[in-house]
GROMACS .gro file of C-alpha atoms in nm:
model
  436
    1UNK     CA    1  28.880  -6.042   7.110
    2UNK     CA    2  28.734  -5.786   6.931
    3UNK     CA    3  28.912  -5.509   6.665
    4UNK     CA    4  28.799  -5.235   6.986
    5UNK     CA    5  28.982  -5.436   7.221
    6UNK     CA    6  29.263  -5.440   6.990
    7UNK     CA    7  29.306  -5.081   6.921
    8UNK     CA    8  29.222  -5.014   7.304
    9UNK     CA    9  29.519  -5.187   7.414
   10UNK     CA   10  29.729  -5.024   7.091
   11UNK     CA   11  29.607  -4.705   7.249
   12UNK     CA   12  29.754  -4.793   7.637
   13UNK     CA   13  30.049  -4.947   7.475
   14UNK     CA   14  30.147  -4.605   7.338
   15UNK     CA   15  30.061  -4.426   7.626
   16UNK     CA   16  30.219  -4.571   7.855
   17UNK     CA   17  30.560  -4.618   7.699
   18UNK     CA   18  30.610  -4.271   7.722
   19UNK     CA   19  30.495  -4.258   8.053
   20UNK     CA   20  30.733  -4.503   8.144
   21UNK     CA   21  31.034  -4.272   8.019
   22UNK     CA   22  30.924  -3.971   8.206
   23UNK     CA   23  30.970  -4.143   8.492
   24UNK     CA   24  31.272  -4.287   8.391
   25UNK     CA   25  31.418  -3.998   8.311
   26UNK     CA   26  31.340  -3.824   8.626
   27UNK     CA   27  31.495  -4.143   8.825
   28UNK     CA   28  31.824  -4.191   8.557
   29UNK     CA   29  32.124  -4.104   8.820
   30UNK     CA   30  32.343  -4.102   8.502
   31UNK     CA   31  32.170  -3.877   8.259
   32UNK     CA   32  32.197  -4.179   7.966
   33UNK     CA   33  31.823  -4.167   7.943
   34UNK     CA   34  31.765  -3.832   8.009
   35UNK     CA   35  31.994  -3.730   7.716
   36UNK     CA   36  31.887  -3.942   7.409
   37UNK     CA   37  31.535  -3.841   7.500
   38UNK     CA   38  31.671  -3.489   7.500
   39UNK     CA   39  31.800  -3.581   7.155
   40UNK     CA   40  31.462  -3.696   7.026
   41UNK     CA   41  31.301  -3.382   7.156
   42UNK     CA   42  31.506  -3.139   7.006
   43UNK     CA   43  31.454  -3.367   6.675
   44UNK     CA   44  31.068  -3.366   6.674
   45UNK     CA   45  30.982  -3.020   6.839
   46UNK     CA   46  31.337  -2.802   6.794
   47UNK     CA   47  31.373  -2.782   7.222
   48UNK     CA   48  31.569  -3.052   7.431
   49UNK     CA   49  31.322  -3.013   7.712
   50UNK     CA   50  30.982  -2.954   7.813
   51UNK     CA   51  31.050  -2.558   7.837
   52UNK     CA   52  30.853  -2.414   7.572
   53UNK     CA   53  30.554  -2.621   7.645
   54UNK     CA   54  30.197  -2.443   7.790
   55UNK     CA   55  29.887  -2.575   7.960
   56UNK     CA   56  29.744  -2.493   7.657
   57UNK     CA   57  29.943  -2.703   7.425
   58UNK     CA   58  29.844  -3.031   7.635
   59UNK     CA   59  29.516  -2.954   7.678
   60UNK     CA   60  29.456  -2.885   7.287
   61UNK     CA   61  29.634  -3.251   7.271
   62UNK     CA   62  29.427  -3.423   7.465
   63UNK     CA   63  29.089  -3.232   7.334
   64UNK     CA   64  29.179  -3.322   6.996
   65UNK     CA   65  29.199  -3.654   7.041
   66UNK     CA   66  28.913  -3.695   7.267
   67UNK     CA   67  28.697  -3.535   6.982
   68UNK     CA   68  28.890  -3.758   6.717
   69UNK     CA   69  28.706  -4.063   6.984
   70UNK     CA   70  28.430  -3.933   7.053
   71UNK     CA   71  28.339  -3.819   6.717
   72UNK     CA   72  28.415  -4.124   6.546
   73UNK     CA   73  28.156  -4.312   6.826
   74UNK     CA   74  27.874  -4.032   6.754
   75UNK     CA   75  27.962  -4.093   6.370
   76UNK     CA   76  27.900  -4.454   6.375
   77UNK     CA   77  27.591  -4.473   6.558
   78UNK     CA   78  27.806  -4.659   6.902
   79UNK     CA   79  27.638  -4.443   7.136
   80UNK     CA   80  27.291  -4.562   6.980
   81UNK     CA   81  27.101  -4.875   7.145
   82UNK     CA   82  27.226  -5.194   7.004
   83UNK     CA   83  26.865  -5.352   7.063
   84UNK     CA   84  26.596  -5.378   7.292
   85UNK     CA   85  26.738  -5.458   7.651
   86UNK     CA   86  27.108  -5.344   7.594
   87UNK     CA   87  27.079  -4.960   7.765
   88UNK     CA   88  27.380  -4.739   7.623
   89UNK     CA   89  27.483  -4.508   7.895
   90UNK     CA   90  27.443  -4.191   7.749
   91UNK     CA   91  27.103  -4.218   7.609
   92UNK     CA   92  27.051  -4.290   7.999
   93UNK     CA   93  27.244  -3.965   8.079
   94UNK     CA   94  27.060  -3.740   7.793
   95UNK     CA   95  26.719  -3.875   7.940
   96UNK     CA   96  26.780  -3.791   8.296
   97UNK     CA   97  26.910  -3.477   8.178
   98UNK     CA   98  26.577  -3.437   8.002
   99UNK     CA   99  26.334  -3.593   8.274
  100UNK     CA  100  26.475  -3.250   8.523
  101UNK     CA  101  26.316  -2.984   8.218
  102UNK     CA  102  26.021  -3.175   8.229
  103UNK     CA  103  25.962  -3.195   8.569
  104UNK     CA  104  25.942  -3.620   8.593
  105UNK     CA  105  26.191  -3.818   8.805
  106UNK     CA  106  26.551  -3.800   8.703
  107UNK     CA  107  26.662  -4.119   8.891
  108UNK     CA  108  26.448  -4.369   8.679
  109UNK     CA  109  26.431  -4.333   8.336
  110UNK     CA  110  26.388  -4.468   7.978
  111UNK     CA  111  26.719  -4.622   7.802
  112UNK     CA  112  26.709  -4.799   7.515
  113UNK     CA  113  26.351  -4.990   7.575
  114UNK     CA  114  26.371  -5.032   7.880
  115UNK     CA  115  26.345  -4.832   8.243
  116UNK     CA  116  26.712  -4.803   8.417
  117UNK     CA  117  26.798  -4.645   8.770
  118UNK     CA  118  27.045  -4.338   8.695
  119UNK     CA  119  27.281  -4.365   8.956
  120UNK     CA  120  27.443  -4.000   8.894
  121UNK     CA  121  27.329  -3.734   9.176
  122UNK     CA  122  27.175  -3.383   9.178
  123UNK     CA  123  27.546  -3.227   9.021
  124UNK     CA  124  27.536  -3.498   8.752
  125UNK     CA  125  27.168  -3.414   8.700
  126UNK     CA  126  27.202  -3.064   8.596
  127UNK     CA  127  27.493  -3.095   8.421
  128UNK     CA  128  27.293  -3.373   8.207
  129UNK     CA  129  27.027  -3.143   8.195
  130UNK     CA  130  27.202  -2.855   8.045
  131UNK     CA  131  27.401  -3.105   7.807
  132UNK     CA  132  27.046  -3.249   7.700
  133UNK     CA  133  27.032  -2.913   7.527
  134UNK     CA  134  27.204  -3.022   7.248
  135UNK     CA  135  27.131  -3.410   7.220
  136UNK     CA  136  27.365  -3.676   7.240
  137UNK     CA  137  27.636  -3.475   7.129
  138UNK     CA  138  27.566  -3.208   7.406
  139UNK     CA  139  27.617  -3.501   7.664
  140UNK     CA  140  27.906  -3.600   7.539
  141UNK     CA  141  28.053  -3.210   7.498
  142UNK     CA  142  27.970  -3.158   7.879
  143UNK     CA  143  28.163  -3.435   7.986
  144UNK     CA  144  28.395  -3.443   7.755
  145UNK     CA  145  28.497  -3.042   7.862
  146UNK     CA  146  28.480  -3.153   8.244
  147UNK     CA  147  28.741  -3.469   8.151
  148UNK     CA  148  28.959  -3.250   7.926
  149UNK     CA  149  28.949  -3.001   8.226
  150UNK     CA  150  29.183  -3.219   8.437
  151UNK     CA  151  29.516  -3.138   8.229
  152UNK     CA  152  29.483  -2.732   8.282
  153UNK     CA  153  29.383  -2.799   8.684
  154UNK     CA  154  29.697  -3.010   8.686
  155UNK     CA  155  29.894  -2.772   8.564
  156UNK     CA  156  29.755  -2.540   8.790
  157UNK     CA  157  29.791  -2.772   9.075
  158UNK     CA  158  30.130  -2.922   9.004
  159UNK     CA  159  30.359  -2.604   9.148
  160UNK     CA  160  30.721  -2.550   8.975
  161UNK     CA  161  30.743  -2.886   8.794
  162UNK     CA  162  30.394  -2.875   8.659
  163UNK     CA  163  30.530  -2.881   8.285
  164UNK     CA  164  30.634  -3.274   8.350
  165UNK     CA  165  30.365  -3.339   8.562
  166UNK     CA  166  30.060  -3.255   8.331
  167UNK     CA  167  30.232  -3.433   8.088
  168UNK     CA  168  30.281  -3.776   8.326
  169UNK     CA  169  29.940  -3.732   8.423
  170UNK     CA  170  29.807  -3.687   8.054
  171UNK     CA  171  29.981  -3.986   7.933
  172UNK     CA  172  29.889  -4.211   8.269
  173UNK     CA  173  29.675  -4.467   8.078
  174UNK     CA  174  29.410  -4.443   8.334
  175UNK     CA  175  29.298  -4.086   8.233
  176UNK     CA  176  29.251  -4.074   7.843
  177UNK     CA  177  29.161  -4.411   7.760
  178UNK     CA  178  28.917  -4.400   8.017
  179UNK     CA  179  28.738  -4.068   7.984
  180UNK     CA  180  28.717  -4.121   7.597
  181UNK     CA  181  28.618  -4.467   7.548
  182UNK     CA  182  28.282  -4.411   7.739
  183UNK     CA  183  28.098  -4.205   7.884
  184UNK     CA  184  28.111  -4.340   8.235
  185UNK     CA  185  28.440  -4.293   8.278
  186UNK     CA  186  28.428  -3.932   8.152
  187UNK     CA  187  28.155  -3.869   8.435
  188UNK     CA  188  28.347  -4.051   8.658
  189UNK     CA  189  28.653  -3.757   8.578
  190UNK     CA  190  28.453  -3.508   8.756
  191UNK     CA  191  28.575  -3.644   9.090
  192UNK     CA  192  28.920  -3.570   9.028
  193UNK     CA  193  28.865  -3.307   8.927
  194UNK     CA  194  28.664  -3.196   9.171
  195UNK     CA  195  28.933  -3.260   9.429
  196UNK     CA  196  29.205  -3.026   9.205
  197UNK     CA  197  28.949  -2.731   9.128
  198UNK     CA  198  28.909  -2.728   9.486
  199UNK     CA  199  29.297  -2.730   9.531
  200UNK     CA  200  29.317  -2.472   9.312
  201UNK     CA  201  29.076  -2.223   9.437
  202UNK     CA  202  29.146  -2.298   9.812
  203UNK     CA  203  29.463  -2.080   9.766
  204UNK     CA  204  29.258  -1.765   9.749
  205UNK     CA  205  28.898  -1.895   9.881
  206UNK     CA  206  28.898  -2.175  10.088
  207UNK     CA  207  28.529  -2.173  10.193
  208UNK     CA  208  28.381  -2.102   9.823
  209UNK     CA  209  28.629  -2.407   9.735
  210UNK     CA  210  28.521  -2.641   9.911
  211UNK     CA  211  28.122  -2.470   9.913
  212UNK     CA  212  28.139  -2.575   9.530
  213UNK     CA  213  28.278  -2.946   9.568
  214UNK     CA  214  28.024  -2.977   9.822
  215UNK     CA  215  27.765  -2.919   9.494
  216UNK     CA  216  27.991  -3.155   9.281
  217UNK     CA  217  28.009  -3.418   9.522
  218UNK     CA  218  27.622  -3.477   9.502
  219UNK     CA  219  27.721  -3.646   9.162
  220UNK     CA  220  27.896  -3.913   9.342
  221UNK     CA  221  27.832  -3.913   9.753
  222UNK     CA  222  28.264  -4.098   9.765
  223UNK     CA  223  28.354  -3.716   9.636
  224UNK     CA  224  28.296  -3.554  10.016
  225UNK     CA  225  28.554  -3.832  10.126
  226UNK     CA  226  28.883  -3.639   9.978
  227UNK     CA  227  28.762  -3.332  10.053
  228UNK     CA  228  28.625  -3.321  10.371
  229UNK     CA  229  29.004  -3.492  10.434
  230UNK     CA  230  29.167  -3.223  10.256
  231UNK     CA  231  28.972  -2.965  10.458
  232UNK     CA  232  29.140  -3.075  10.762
  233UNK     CA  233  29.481  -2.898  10.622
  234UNK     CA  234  29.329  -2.538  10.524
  235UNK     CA  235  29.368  -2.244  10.740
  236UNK     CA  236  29.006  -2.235  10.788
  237UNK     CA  237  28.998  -2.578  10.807
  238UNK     CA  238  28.651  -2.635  11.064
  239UNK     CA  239  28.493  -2.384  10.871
  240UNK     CA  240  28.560  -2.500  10.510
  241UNK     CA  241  28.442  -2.810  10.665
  242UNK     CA  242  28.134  -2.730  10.758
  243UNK     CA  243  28.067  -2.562  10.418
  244UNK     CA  244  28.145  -2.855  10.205
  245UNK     CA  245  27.922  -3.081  10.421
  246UNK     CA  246  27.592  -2.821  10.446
  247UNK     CA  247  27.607  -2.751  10.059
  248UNK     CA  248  27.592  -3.148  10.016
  249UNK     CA  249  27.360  -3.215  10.278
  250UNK     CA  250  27.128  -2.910  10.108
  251UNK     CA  251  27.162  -3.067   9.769
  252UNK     CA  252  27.096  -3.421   9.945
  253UNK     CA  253  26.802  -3.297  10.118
  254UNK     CA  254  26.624  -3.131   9.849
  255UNK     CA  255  26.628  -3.445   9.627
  256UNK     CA  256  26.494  -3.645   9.898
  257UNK     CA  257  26.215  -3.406   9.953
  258UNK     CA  258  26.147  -3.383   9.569
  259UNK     CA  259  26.185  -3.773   9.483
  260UNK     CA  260  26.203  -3.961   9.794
  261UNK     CA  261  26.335  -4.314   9.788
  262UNK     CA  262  26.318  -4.319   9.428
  263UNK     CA  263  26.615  -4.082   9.458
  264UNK     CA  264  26.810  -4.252   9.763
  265UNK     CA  265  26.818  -4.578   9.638
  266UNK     CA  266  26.958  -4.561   9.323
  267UNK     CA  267  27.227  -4.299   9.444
  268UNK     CA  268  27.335  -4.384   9.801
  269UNK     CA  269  27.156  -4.757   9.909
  270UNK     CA  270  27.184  -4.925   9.595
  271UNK     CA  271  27.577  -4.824   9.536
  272UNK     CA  272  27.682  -4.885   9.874
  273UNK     CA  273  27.557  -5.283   9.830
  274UNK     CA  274  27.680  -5.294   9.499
  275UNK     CA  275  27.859  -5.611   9.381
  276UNK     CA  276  27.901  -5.638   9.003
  277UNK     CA  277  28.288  -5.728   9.007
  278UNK     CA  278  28.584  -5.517   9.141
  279UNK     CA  279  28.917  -5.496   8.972
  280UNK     CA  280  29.113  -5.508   9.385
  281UNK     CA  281  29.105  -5.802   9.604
  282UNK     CA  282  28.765  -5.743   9.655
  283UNK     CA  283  28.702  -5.898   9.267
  284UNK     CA  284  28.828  -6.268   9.398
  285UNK     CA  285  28.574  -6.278   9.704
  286UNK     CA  286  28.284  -6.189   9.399
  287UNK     CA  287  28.380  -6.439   9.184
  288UNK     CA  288  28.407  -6.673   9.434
  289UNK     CA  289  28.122  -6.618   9.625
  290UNK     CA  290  28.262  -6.547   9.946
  291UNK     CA  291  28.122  -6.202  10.043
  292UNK     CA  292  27.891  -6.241  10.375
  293UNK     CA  293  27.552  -6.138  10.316
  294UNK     CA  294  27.358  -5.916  10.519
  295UNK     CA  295  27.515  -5.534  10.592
  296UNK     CA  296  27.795  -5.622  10.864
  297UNK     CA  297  28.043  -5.536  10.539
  298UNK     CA  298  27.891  -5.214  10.393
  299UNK     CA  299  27.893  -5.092  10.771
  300UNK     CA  300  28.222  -5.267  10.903
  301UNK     CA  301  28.367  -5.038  10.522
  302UNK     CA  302  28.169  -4.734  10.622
  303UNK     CA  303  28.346  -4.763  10.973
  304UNK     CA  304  28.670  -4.788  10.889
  305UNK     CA  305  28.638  -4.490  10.574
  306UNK     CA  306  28.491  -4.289  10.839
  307UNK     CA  307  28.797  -4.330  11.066
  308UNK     CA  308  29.011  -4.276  10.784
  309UNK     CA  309  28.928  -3.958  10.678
  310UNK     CA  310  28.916  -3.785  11.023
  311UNK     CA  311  29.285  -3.932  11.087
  312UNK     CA  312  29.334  -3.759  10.724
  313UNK     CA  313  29.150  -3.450  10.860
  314UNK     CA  314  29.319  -3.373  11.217
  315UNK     CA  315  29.682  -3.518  11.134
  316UNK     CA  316  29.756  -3.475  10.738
  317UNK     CA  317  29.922  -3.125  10.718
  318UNK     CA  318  29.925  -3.094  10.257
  319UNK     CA  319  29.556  -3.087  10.121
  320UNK     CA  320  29.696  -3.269   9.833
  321UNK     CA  321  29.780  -3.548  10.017
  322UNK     CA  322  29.524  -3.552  10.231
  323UNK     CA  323  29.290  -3.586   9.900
  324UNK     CA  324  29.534  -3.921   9.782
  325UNK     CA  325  29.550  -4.077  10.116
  326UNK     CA  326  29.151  -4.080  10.111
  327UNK     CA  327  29.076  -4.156   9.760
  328UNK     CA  328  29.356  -4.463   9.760
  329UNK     CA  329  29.196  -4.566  10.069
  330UNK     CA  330  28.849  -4.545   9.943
  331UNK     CA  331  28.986  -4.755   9.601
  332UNK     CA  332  29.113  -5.015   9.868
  333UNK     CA  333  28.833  -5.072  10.089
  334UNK     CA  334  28.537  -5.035   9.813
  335UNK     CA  335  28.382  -5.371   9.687
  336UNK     CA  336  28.296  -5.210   9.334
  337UNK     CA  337  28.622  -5.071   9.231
  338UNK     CA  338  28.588  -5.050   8.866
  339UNK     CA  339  28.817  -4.932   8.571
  340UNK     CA  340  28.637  -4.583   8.582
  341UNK     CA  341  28.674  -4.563   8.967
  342UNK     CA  342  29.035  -4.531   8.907
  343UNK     CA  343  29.099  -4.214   8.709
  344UNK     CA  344  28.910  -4.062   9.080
  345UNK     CA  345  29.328  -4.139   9.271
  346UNK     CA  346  29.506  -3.930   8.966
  347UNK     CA  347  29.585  -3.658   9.204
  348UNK     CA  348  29.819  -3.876   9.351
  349UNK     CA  349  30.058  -3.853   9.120
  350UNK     CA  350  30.095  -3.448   9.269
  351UNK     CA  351  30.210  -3.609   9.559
  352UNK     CA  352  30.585  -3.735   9.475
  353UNK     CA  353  30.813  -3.921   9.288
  354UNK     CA  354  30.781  -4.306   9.440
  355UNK     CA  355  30.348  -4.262   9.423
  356UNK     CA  356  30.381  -4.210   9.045
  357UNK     CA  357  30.584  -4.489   8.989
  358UNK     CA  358  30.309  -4.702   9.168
  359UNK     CA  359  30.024  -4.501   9.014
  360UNK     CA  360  30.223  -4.616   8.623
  361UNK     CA  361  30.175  -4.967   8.795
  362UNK     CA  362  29.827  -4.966   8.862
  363UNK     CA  363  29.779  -4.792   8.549
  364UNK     CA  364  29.916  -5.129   8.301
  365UNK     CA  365  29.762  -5.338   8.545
  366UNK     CA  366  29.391  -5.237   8.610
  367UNK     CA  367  29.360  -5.135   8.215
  368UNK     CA  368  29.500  -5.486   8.116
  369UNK     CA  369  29.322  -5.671   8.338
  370UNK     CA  370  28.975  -5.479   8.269
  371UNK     CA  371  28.961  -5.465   7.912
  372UNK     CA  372  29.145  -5.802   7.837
  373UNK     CA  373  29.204  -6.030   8.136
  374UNK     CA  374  28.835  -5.983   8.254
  375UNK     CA  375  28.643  -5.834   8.015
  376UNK     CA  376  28.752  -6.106   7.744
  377UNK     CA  377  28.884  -6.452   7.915
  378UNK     CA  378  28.712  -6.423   8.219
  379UNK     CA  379  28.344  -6.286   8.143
  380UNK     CA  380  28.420  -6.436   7.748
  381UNK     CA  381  28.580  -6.761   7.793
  382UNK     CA  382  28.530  -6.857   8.183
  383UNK     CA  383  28.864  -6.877   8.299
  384UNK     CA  384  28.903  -6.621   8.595
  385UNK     CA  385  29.237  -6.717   8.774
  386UNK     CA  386  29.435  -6.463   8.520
  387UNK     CA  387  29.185  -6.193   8.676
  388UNK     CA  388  29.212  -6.293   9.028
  389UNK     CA  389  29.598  -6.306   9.014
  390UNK     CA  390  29.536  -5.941   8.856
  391UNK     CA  391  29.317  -5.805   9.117
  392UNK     CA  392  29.583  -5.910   9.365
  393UNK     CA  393  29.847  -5.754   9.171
  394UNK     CA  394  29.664  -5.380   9.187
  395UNK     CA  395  29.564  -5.426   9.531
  396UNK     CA  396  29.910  -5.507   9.626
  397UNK     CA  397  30.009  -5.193   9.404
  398UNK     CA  398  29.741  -4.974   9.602
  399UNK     CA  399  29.882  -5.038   9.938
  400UNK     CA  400  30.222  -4.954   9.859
  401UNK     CA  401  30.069  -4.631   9.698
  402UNK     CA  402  29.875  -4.590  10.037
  403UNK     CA  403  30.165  -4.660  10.248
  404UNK     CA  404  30.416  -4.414  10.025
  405UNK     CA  405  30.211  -4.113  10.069
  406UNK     CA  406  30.164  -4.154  10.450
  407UNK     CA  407  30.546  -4.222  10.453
  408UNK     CA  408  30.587  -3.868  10.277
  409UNK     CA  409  30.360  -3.709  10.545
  410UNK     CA  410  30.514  -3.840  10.804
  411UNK     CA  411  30.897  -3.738  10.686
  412UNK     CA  412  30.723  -3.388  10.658
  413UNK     CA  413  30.616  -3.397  11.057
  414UNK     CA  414  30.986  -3.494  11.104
  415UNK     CA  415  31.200  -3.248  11.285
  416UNK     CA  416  31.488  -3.112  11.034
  417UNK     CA  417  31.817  -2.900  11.072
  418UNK     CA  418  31.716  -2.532  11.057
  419UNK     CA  419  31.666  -2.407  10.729
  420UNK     CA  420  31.580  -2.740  10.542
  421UNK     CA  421  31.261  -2.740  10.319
  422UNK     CA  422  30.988  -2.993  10.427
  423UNK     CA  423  30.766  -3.191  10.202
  424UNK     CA  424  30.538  -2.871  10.179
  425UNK     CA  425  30.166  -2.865  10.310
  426UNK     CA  426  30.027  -2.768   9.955
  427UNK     CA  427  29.784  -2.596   9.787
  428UNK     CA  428  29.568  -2.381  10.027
  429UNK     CA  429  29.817  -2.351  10.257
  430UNK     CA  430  30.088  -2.111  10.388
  431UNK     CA  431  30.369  -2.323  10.285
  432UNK     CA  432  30.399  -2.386   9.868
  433UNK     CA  433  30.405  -2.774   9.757
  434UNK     CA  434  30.630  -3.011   9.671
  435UNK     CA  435  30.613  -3.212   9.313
  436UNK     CA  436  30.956  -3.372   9.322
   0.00000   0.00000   0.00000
């Protein structure tokens, strides 16, 4: 147990105790909670609500503090190599960045001594290459801007109630703990927010919305998942389909014809087989050794995801949900669902009340059992039943999460008494969303 772990957990602790109130307050029949935290609002800030606040107020929040982090790390030398052998990720992202200006491969290079596989596609390699600019700080300013970029696309996202939303959502301990405390989670933020950019442009250009997360979702291939679902609920919907999945397969095709297999396995082969531990049930069967060999799983997952998201696509009438019913059902049926993996089902908590209670849930649970339960007795001390009951815990968590937002589709298909509001199809469509 180190002093990091300590003030890591300090950090969720306070976090998500105010998380825990929003929601309280928003489910408080009586109004006892609501009012003393009215009370202590009016006593810190002079308002009784949430009122006066702007996207800009949140997001100069959370950028200060992720500077504060981040600073402090570049400060101290943490981001340097601790020794020969131990690669530190964003020397690894600041060298890939630099291996595109110089014309050398961008999928294997040097980190810390040593010669790694960068995982990250062609979106993660020019954004490393244009953050590469300006050192290791410039890597960590390019993804730190792209994490901090969540809170104003959740505001813009949200609909009516986006003042308590952005807020939830900024406090969720999955988000700033995450993109702060390394730099993997902070790329991992660009899927999520890759799904809400393309949420929020889809209202006025659905085909240059989902065009552009085509391009972002050669970071990670997973991305095309939510929005090729999400596509399925735009007006254009076949269309902005088609766009999303010829900018990727562009992108795709031109690092294949550059680097070849030194591009495809390290970012499609060698992720889809990955099995370094998984925080979902999936974790138990790893530490147990029970996963069949061979590729019947990777192609029995593949199957099943692939079924999934054209359900999501032809039946799912709200882009927003579409995007959470894939990317909870991706975090269920992946094998390597890590702590970073799961700031990518944030969006959910657009959806409705009962998903953010569940999304609070997996929140406490997949932080405490990452960067205590596993990361310290199990991997430290060699006891891994605390983990395994954890990783049951979340994955029991997930499902309800699935189940919830499919049960909020569904009420919306539902035939009601004329002139009652439905659940709302979202951003991008006729109808305006729902938050509540």
């Amino acid at each position: 147990m180190t002093i990091y772990n300590i003030l890591n957990g300090v950090l969720i602790a306070c976090l998500a105790t105010p998380a825990l109130l929003l929601l309280l307050v928003r489910s408080d029949s009586s109004g006892t909670v609501r009012s003393t935290l009215s009370r202590w609002l009016k006593r810190v800030s002079g308002h009784s609500d949430l009122s006066a606040l702007e996207w800009w107020h949140v997001t100069a929040v959370v950028a200060a503090g992720w500077a504060a982090i981040v600073g402090y790390n570049l400060l101290t030398g943490l981001y340097n190599c601790s020794g020969p052998g131990h690669e530190s990720d964003i020397i690894g992202f600041l060298n890939q960045g630099r291996a595109l200006w110089a014309g050398t491969n961008p999928f294997n290079v040097p980190d810390c001594g040593i010669t790694i596989e960068e995982p990250d596609g062609l979106a993660a390699v020019v954004i490393n290459a244009i953050g590469s600019l300006g050192g290791v700080t410039g890597i960590a300013a390019i993804w730190g801007a792209i994490s901090v970029s969540i809170v104003p696309l959740t505001w813009l996202a949200a609909g009516p109630d986006r003042r308590y939303l952005t807020v939830y959502v900024t406090l969720l301990p999955l988000y700033f703990p995450l993109v702060a405390s390394q730099i993997d989670g902070a790329s991992n933020a660009l899927v999520p927010a890759t799904v809400l950019l393309t949420l929020v442009l889809a209202k006025r250009r659905e085909v240059g919305a989902t065009s552009l997360a085509g391009f972002l979702a050669t970071q990670r291939f997973p991305t095309m998942f939510p929005i090729f679902g999400l596509s399925g609920s735009l007006r254009r919907r076949f269309v902005a389909a088609f766009a999303a999945v010829a900018v990727f397969a562009a992108g795709t095709a031109l690092c294949f014809v550059v680097w070849g297999q030194e591009f495809l396995g390290p970012v499609f082969l060698n992720q889809i087989a990955r099995h370094s531990f998984s925080l979902n049930f999936w974790g138990i069967f790893l530490l147990q050794n029970w996963l069949p060999a061979g590729d019947a799983l990777p192609i029995a997952q593949a199957l099943i995801t692939v079924v999934l998201v054209l359900v999501v696509f032809f039946t799912v009438r709200s882009p927003l949900r579409a995007a959470a019913i894939v990317l909870v059902g991706v975090a269920l049926l992946t094998q390597y669902l890590s702590f970073n993996i799961l700031v990518w089902i944030l969006p959910a908590a657009l959806v409705g009340v009962r998903p953010r209670w569940w999304l609070w849930g997996i929140s406490v649970v997949g932080t405490t059992n990452y960067n205590l339960v596993l990361g310290v007795i199990a991997w430290q001390q060699g006891i891994y039943w605390p983990t395994e009951l954890l990783d049951v815990v979340l994955t029991v968590f997930l499902i309800f999460l699935f189940i919830d937002l499919w049960r909020i589709e569904l009420a919306d298909h539902a035939p009601r008494p004329p002139g009652t509001p439905s659940a709302g199809p979202g951003p991008g469509s006729p109808k305006p969303p729902t938050t509540s």
